[in-house]
Short mmCIF file of C-alpha atoms in Angstrom, two decimals:
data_model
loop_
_atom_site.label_atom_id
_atom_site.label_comp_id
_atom_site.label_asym_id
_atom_site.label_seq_id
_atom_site.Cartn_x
_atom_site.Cartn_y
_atom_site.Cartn_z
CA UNK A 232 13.24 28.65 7.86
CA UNK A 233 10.13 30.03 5.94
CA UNK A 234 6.97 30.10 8.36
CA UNK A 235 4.67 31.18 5.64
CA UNK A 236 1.94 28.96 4.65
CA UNK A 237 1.92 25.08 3.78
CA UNK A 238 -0.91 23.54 2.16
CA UNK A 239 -1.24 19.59 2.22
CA UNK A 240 -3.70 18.14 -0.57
CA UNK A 241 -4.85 14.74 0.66
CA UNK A 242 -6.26 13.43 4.38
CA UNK A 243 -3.92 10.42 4.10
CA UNK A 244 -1.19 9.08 6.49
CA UNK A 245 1.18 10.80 3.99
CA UNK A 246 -0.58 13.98 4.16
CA UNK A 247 -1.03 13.54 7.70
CA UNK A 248 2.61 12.45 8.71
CA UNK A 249 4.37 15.70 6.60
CA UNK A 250 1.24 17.97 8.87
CA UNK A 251 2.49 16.05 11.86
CA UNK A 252 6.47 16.02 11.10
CA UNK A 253 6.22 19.91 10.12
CA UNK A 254 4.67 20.47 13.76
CA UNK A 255 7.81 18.42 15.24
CA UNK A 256 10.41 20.00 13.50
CA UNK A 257 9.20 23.27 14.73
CA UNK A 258 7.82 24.76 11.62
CA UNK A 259 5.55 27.77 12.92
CA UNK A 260 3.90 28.88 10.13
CA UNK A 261 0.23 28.18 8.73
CA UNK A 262 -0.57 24.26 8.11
CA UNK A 263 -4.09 23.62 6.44
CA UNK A 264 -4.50 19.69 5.76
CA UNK A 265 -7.32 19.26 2.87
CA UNK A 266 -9.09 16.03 3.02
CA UNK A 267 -11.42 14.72 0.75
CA UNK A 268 -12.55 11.94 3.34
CA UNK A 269 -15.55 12.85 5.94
CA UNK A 270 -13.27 10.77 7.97
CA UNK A 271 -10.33 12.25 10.43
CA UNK A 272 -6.76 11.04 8.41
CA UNK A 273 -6.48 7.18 9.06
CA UNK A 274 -4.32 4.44 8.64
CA UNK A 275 -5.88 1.92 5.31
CA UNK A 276 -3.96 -1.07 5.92
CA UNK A 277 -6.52 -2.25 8.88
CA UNK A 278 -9.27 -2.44 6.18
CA UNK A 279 -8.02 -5.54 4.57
CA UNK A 280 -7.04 -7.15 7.71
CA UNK A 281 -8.46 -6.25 11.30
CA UNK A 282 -11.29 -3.76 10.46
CA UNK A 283 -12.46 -6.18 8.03
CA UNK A 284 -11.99 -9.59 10.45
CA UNK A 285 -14.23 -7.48 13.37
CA UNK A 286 -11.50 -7.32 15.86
CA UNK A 287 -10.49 -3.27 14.91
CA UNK A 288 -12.37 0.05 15.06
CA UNK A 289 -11.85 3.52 13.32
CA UNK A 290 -10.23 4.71 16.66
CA UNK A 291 -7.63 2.11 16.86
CA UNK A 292 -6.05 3.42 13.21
CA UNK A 293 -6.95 7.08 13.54
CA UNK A 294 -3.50 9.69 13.01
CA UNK A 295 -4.53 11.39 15.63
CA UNK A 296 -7.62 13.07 16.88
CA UNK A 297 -9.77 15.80 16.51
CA UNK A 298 -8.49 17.64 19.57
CA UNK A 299 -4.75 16.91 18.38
CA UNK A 300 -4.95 19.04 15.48
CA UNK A 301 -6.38 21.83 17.34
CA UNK A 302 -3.59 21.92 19.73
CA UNK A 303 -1.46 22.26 17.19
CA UNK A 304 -3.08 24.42 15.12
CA UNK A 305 -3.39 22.86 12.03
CA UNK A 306 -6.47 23.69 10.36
CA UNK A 307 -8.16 20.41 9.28
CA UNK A 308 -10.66 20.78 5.94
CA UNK A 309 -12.70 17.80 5.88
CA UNK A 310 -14.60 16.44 2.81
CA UNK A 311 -12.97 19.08 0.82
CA UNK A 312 -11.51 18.94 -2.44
CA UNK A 313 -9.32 20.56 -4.59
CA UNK A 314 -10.35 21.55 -7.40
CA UNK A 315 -7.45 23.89 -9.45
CA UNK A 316 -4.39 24.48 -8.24
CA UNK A 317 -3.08 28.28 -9.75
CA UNK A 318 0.61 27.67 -9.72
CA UNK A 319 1.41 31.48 -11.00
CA UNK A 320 -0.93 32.92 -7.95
CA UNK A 321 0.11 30.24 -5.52
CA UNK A 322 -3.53 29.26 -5.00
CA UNK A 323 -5.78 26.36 -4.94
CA UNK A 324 -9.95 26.11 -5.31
CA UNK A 325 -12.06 24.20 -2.98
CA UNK A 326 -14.96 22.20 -4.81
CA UNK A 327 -17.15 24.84 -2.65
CA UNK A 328 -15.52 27.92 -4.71
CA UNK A 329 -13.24 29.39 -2.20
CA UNK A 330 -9.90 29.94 -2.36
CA UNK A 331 -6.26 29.79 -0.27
CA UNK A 332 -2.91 30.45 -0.76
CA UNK A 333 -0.04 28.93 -0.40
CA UNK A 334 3.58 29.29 -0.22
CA UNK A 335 4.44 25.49 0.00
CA UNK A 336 2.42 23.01 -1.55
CA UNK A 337 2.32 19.50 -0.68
CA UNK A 338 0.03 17.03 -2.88
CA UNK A 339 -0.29 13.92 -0.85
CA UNK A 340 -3.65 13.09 -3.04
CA UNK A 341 -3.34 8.84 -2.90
CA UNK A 342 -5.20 6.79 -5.01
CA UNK A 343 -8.33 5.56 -5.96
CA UNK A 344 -9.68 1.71 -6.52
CA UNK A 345 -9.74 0.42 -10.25
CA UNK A 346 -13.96 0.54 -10.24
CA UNK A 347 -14.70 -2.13 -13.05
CA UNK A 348 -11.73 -3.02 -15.33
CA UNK A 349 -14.00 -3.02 -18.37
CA UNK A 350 -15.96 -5.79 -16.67
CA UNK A 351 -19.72 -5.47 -17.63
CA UNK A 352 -21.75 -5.19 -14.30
CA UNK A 353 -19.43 -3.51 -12.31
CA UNK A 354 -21.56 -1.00 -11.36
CA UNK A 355 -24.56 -3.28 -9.97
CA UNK A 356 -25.67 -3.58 -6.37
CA UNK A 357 -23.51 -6.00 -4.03
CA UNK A 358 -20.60 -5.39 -6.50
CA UNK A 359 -17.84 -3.34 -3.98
CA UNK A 360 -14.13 -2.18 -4.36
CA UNK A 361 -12.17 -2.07 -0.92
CA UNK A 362 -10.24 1.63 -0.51
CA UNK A 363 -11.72 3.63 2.15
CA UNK A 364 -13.02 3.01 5.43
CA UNK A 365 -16.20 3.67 3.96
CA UNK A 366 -15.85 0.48 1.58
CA UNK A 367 -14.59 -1.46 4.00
CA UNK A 368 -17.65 -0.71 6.69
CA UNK A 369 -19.95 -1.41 3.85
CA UNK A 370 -18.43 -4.63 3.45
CA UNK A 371 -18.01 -6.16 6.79
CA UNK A 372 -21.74 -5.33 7.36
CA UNK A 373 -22.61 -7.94 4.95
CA UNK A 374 -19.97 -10.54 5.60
CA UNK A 375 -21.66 -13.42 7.32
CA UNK A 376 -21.27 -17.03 7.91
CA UNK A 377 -22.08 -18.54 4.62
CA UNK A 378 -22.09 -15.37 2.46
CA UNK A 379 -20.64 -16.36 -0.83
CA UNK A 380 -18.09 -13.98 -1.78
CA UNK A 381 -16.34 -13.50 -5.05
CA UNK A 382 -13.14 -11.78 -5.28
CA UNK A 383 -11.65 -10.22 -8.76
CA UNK A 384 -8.20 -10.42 -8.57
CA UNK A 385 -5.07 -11.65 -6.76
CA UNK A 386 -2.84 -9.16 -5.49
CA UNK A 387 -2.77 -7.56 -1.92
CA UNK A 388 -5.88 -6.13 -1.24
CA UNK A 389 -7.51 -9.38 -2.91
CA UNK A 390 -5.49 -11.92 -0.84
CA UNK A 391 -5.66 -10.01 2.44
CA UNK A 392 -9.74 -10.05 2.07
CA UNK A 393 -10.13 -13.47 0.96
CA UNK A 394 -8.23 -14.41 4.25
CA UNK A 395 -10.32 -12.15 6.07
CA UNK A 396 -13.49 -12.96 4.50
CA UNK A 397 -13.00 -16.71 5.02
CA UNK A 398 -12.05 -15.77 8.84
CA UNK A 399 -15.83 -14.76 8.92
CA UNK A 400 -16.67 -17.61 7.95
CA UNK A 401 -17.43 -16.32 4.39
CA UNK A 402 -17.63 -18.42 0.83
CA UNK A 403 -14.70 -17.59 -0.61
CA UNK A 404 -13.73 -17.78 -4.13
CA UNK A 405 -11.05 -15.80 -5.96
CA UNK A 406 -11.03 -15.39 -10.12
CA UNK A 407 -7.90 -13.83 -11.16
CA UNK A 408 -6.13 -13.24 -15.10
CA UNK A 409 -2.77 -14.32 -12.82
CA UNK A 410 -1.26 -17.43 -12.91
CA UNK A 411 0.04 -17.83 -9.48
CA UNK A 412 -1.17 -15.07 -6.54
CA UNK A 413 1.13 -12.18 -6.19
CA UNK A 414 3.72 -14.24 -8.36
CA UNK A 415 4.84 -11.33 -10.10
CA UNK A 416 5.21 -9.34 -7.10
CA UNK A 417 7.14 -11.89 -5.19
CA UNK A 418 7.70 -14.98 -7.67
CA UNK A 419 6.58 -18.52 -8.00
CA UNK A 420 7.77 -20.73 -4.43
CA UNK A 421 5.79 -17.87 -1.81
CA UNK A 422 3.50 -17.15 -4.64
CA UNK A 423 2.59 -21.33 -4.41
CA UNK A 424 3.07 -21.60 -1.07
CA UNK A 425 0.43 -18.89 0.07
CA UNK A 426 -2.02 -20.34 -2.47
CA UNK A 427 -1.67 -23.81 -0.94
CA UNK A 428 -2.74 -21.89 2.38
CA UNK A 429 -5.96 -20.75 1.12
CA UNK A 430 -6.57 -23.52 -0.10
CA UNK A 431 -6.15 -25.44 3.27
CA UNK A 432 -7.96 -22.37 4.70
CA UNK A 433 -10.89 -23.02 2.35
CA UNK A 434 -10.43 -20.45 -0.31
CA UNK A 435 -11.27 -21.31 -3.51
CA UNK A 436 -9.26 -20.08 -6.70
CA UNK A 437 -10.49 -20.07 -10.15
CA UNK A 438 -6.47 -18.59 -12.13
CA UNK A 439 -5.73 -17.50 -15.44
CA UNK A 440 -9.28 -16.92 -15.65
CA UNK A 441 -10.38 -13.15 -17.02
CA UNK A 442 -14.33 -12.55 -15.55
CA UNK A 443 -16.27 -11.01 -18.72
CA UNK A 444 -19.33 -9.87 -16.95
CA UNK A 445 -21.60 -9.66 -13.55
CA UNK A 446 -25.09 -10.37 -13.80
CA UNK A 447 -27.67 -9.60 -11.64
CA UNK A 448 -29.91 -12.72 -11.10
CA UNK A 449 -33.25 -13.42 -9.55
CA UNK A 450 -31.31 -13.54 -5.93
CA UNK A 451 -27.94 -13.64 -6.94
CA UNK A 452 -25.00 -12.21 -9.01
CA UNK A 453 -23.75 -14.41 -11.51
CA UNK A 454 -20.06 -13.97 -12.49
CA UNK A 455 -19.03 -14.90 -15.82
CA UNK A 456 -15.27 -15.82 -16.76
CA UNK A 457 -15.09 -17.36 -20.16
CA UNK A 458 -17.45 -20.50 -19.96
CA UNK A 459 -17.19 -20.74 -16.11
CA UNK A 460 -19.53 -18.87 -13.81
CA UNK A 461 -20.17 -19.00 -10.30
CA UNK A 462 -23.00 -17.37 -8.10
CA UNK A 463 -22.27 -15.01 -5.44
CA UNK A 464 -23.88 -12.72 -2.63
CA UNK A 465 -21.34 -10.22 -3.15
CA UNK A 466 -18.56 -9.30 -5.86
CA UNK A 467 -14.94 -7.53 -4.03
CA UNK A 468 -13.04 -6.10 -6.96
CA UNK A 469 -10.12 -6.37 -6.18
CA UNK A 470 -8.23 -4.99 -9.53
CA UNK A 471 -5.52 -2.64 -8.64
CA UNK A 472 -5.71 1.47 -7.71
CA UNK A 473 -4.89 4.39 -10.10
CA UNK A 474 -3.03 7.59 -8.69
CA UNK A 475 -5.10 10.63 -8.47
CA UNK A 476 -3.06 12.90 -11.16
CA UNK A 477 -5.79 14.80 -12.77
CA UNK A 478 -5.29 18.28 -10.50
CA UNK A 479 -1.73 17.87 -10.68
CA UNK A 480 -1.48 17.15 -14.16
CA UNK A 481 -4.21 20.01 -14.86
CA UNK A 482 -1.59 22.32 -13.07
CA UNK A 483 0.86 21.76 -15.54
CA UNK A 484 3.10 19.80 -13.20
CA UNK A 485 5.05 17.10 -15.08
CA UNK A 486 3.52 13.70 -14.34
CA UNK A 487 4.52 10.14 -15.46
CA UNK A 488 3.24 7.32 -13.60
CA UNK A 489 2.99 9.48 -10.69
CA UNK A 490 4.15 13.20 -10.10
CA UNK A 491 7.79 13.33 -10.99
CA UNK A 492 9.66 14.41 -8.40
CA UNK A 493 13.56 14.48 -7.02
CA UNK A 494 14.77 12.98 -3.90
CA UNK A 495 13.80 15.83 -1.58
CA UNK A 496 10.56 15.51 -3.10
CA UNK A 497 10.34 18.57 -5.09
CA UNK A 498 8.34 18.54 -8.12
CA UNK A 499 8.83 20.27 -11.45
CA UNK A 500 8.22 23.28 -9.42
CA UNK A 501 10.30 23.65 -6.63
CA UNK A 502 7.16 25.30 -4.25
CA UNK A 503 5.10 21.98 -5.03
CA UNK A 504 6.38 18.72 -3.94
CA UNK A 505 4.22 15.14 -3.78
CA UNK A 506 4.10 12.52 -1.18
CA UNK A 507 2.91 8.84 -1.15
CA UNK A 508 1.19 6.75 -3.50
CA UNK A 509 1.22 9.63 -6.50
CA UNK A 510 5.16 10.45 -5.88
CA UNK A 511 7.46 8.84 -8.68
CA UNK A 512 10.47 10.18 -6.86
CA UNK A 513 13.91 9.12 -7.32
CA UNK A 514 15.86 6.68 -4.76
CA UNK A 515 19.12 7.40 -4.53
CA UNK A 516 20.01 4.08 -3.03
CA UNK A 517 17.83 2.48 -6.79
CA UNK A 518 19.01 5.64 -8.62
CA UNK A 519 15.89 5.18 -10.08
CA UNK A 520 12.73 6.95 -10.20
CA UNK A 521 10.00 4.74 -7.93
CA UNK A 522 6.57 4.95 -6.96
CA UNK A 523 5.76 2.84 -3.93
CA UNK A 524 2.21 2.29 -2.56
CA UNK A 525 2.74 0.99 1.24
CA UNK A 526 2.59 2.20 4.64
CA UNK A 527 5.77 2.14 5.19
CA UNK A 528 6.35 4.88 2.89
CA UNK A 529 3.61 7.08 3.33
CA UNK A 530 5.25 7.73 6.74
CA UNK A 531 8.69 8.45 5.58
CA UNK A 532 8.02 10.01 2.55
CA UNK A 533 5.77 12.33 4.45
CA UNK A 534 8.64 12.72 7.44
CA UNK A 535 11.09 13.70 4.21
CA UNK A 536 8.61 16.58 2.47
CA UNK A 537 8.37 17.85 6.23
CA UNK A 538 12.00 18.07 6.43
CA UNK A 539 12.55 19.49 2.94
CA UNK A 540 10.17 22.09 3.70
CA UNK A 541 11.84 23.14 6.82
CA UNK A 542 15.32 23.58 5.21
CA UNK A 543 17.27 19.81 5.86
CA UNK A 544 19.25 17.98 3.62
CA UNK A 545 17.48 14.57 3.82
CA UNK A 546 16.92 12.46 0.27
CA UNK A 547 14.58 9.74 -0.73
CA UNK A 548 17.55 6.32 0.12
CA UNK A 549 15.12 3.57 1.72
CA UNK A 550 14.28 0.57 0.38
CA UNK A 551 10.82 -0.38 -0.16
CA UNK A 552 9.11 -2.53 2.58
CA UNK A 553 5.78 -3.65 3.15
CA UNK A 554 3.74 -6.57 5.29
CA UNK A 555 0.69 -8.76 5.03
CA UNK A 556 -0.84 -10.71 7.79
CA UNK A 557 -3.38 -13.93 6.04
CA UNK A 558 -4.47 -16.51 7.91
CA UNK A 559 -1.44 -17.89 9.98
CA UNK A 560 1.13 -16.29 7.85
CA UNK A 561 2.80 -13.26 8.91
CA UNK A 562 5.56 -11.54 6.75
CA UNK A 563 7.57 -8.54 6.48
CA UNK A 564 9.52 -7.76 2.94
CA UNK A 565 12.44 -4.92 2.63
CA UNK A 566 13.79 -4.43 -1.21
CA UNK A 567 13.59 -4.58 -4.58
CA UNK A 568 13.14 -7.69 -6.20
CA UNK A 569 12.37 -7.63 -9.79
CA UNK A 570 11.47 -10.71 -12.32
CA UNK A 571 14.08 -12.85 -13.15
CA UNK A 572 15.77 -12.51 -9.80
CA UNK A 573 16.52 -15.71 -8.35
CA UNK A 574 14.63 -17.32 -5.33
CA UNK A 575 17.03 -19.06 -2.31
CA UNK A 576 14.93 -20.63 0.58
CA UNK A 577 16.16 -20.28 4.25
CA UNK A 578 14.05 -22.67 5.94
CA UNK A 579 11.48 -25.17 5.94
CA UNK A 580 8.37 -23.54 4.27
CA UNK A 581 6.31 -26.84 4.75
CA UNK A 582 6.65 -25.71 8.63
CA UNK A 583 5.74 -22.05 7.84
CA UNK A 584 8.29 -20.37 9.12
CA UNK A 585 11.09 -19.29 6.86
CA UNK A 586 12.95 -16.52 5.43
CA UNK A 587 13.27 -15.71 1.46
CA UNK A 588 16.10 -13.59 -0.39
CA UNK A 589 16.22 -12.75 -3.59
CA UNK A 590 19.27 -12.80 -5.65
CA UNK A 591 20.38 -10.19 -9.37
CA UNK A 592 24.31 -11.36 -10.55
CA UNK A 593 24.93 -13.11 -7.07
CA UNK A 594 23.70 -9.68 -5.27
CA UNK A 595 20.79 -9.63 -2.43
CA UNK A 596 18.14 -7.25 -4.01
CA UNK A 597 15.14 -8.07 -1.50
CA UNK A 598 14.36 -9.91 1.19
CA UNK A 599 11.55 -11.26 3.50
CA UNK A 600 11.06 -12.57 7.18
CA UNK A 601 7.81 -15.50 7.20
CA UNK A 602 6.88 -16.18 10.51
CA UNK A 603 10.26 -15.13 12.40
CA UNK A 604 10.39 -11.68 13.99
CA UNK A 605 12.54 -9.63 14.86
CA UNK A 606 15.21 -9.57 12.20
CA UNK A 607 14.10 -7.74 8.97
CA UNK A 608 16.43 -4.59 10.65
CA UNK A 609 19.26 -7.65 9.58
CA UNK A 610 17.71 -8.41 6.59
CA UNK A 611 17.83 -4.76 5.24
CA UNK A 612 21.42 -4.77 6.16
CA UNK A 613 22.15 -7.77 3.95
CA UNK A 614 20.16 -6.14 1.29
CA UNK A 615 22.90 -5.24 -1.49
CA UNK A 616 25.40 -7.46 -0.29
CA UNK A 617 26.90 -10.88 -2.26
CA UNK A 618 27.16 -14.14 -0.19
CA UNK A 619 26.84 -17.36 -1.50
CA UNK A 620 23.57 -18.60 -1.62
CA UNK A 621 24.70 -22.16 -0.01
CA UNK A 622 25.50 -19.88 2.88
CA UNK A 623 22.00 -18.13 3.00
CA UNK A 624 20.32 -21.58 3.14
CA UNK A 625 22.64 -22.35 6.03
CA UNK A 626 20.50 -22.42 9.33
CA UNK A 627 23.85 -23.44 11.20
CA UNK A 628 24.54 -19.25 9.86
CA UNK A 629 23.35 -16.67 12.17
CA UNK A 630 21.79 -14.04 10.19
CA UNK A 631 24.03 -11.82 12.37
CA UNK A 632 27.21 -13.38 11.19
CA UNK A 633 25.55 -13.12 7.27
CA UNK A 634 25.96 -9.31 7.61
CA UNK A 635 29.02 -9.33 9.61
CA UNK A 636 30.28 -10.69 6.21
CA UNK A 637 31.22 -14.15 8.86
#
């Protein structure tokens, strides 16, 4: 095993999970974790959800703490950046002009929020994006009862802080270009169904609608989509995140969507490999190259560089999962659904609690626990298999006896 020096760019769980897993596996040798954050490495998930509802602090989704990386003697660069990374000198520059070296290099950089999405105004007072903890402090501070709230766009982070939002008792009204919420991501019936829970909730959605410009008013903003417009005390956009590529890509590393890398990680360059949201790494389960932007696999992926660092033979063969907590609704997803895959319905969804495979050529490609814990270890398993979809609709069916092929 090689105990000369790692280098992690990027204060993320990824970053901080291949620091962490490197200390567990017993690596001895130099670990400096660069972050570009103020902010000790946290978990981002809470910002959408708990932090933003009140009922969460910093603490509670904190890696670890100050006196943790001391102990193990990881040196920790806060609100530090990297500016150049010298592949042929194995050496990066800090934004302050210094310089370290490196015999491993780990890029576990994340991503930013979309800022405006060529919408005019996006850069006036009281309009926000949600990514850091920073964001999400700013926001909560001005989410009261009654503050009208206007959220661009329909996807996670949108959904999550419309439910969150209204939870405050916030004004809650959500413009997206989509037709149905998170319908591409997990098609039409759950894309409906959590729509119609908003709407109980008291969110109000303004679809297929593209906002052209923000206004400031007298006391308000004014959005404009098309010949609607709406006032509102604050504007969340909510528009997607980009990878940060640019040092990477200035290296000379081979990017795509994401840095390309194998399934041990490695990049074009063997001594630099990527973690997280920027990896585009290929899944052996997939056999496809896949960039995935969840918790879930900033953990593993950053448990996997650790372990290709220290000399295992572990590969990149999970399936994607992810969760979302909104109002009442509580899921957990494992797979890789894809459009055109077909929708089968275990359950009532009227009552809310149900479970939702999806289906390529008769074969399982995804599936998702609503409201019923406990079995998306089961669901995984099933994940690949063929059965009969009259069988997965079959309540009278233990999932158990699904994937003992029963």
């Amino acid at each position: 095993m090689s105990e000369a020096p790692v280098i992690i760019i990027g204060g993320g769980l990824a970053g901080a999970t291949a620091a962490s897993e490197l200390r567990e596996r017993g690596y001895g040798g130099a670990v400096t974790l660069i972050a570009g954050e103020e902010h000790l490495p946290y978990e981002r998930p809470p910002l959408s959800k708990d932090f933003l509802q009140g009922s969460s602090e910093l603490p509670d989704f904190t890696v670890h703490d100050a006196q943790w990386y001391a102990k193990h003697d990881i040196d920790l660069l806060l609100g530090t950046r990297v500016e150049a990374i010298d592949r042929t000198a194995k050496r990066v520059t800090l934004d302050g002009g210094g310089t370290l070296d490196y015999a491993q290099l780990v890029l576990a950089t994340g991503s930013r929020a979309n800022p405006s999405g060529g919408i005019e105004g996006a850069d006036l007072p009281g309009v926000r994006v949600l990514r850091t903890i920073d964001d999400a402090r700013a926001l909560r501070e001005d989410l009261n009862e009654g503050t009208r709230l206007v959220i661009v766009g329909s996807g996670w982070i949108g959904m999550e802080a419309a439910a969150s939002a209204r939870q405050q008792g916030a004004e809650v009204t959500v413009i997206s270009p989509s037709r149905i919420p998170l319908g591409n991501v997990l098609g039409e019936p759950f894309g409906n169904h959590l729509t119609r829970m908003h709407q109980e909730a008291g969110v109000q959605f303004e679809l297929a609608t593209h906002v052209g410009r923000i206004e400031r008013g007298a006391d308000q903003l004014v959005v404009h989509a098309g010949s609607w417009q709406t006032g509102a005390d604050l504007v969340l956009l909510a528009i997607g995140a980009s990878p940060h590529l640019e040092v990477a890509a200035a290296s000379g590393i081979e990017t795509d969507h994401g840095v390309v890398v194998d399934a041990s990680l490695r990049s074009s360059d063997p001594d630099v490999l990527a973690v997280g949201d920027i990896a585009q790494a290929f899944n052996t389960t997939l056999r496809r190259q896949l960039r995935v932007e969840h918790w879930d696999n900033a953990i593993r992926q950053g448990k996997l560089a650790a372990a290709t660092l220290t000399g295992a033979d572990e590969q990149y063969d999970w399936l994607p999962y992810f969760f979302t907590d909104q109002f009442e609704l509580g899921m957990e997803y494992v797979g890789d659904r894809q459009d055109g895959d077909a929708d089968v319905v275990r359950g009532d969804m009227d009552e809310g609690e149900f479970i939702m495979f999806w289906l390529r050529e008769g074969r399982i490609t995804a599936a998702m626990n609503v409201n019923i814990w406990d079995v998306n270890d089961t669901l995984r398993s099933l994940v690949g298999q063929r059965i009969d979809p009259e069988r997965l609709q079959d309540t009278s069916i233990e999932l158990g006896q699904l994937a003992a092929g029963q």
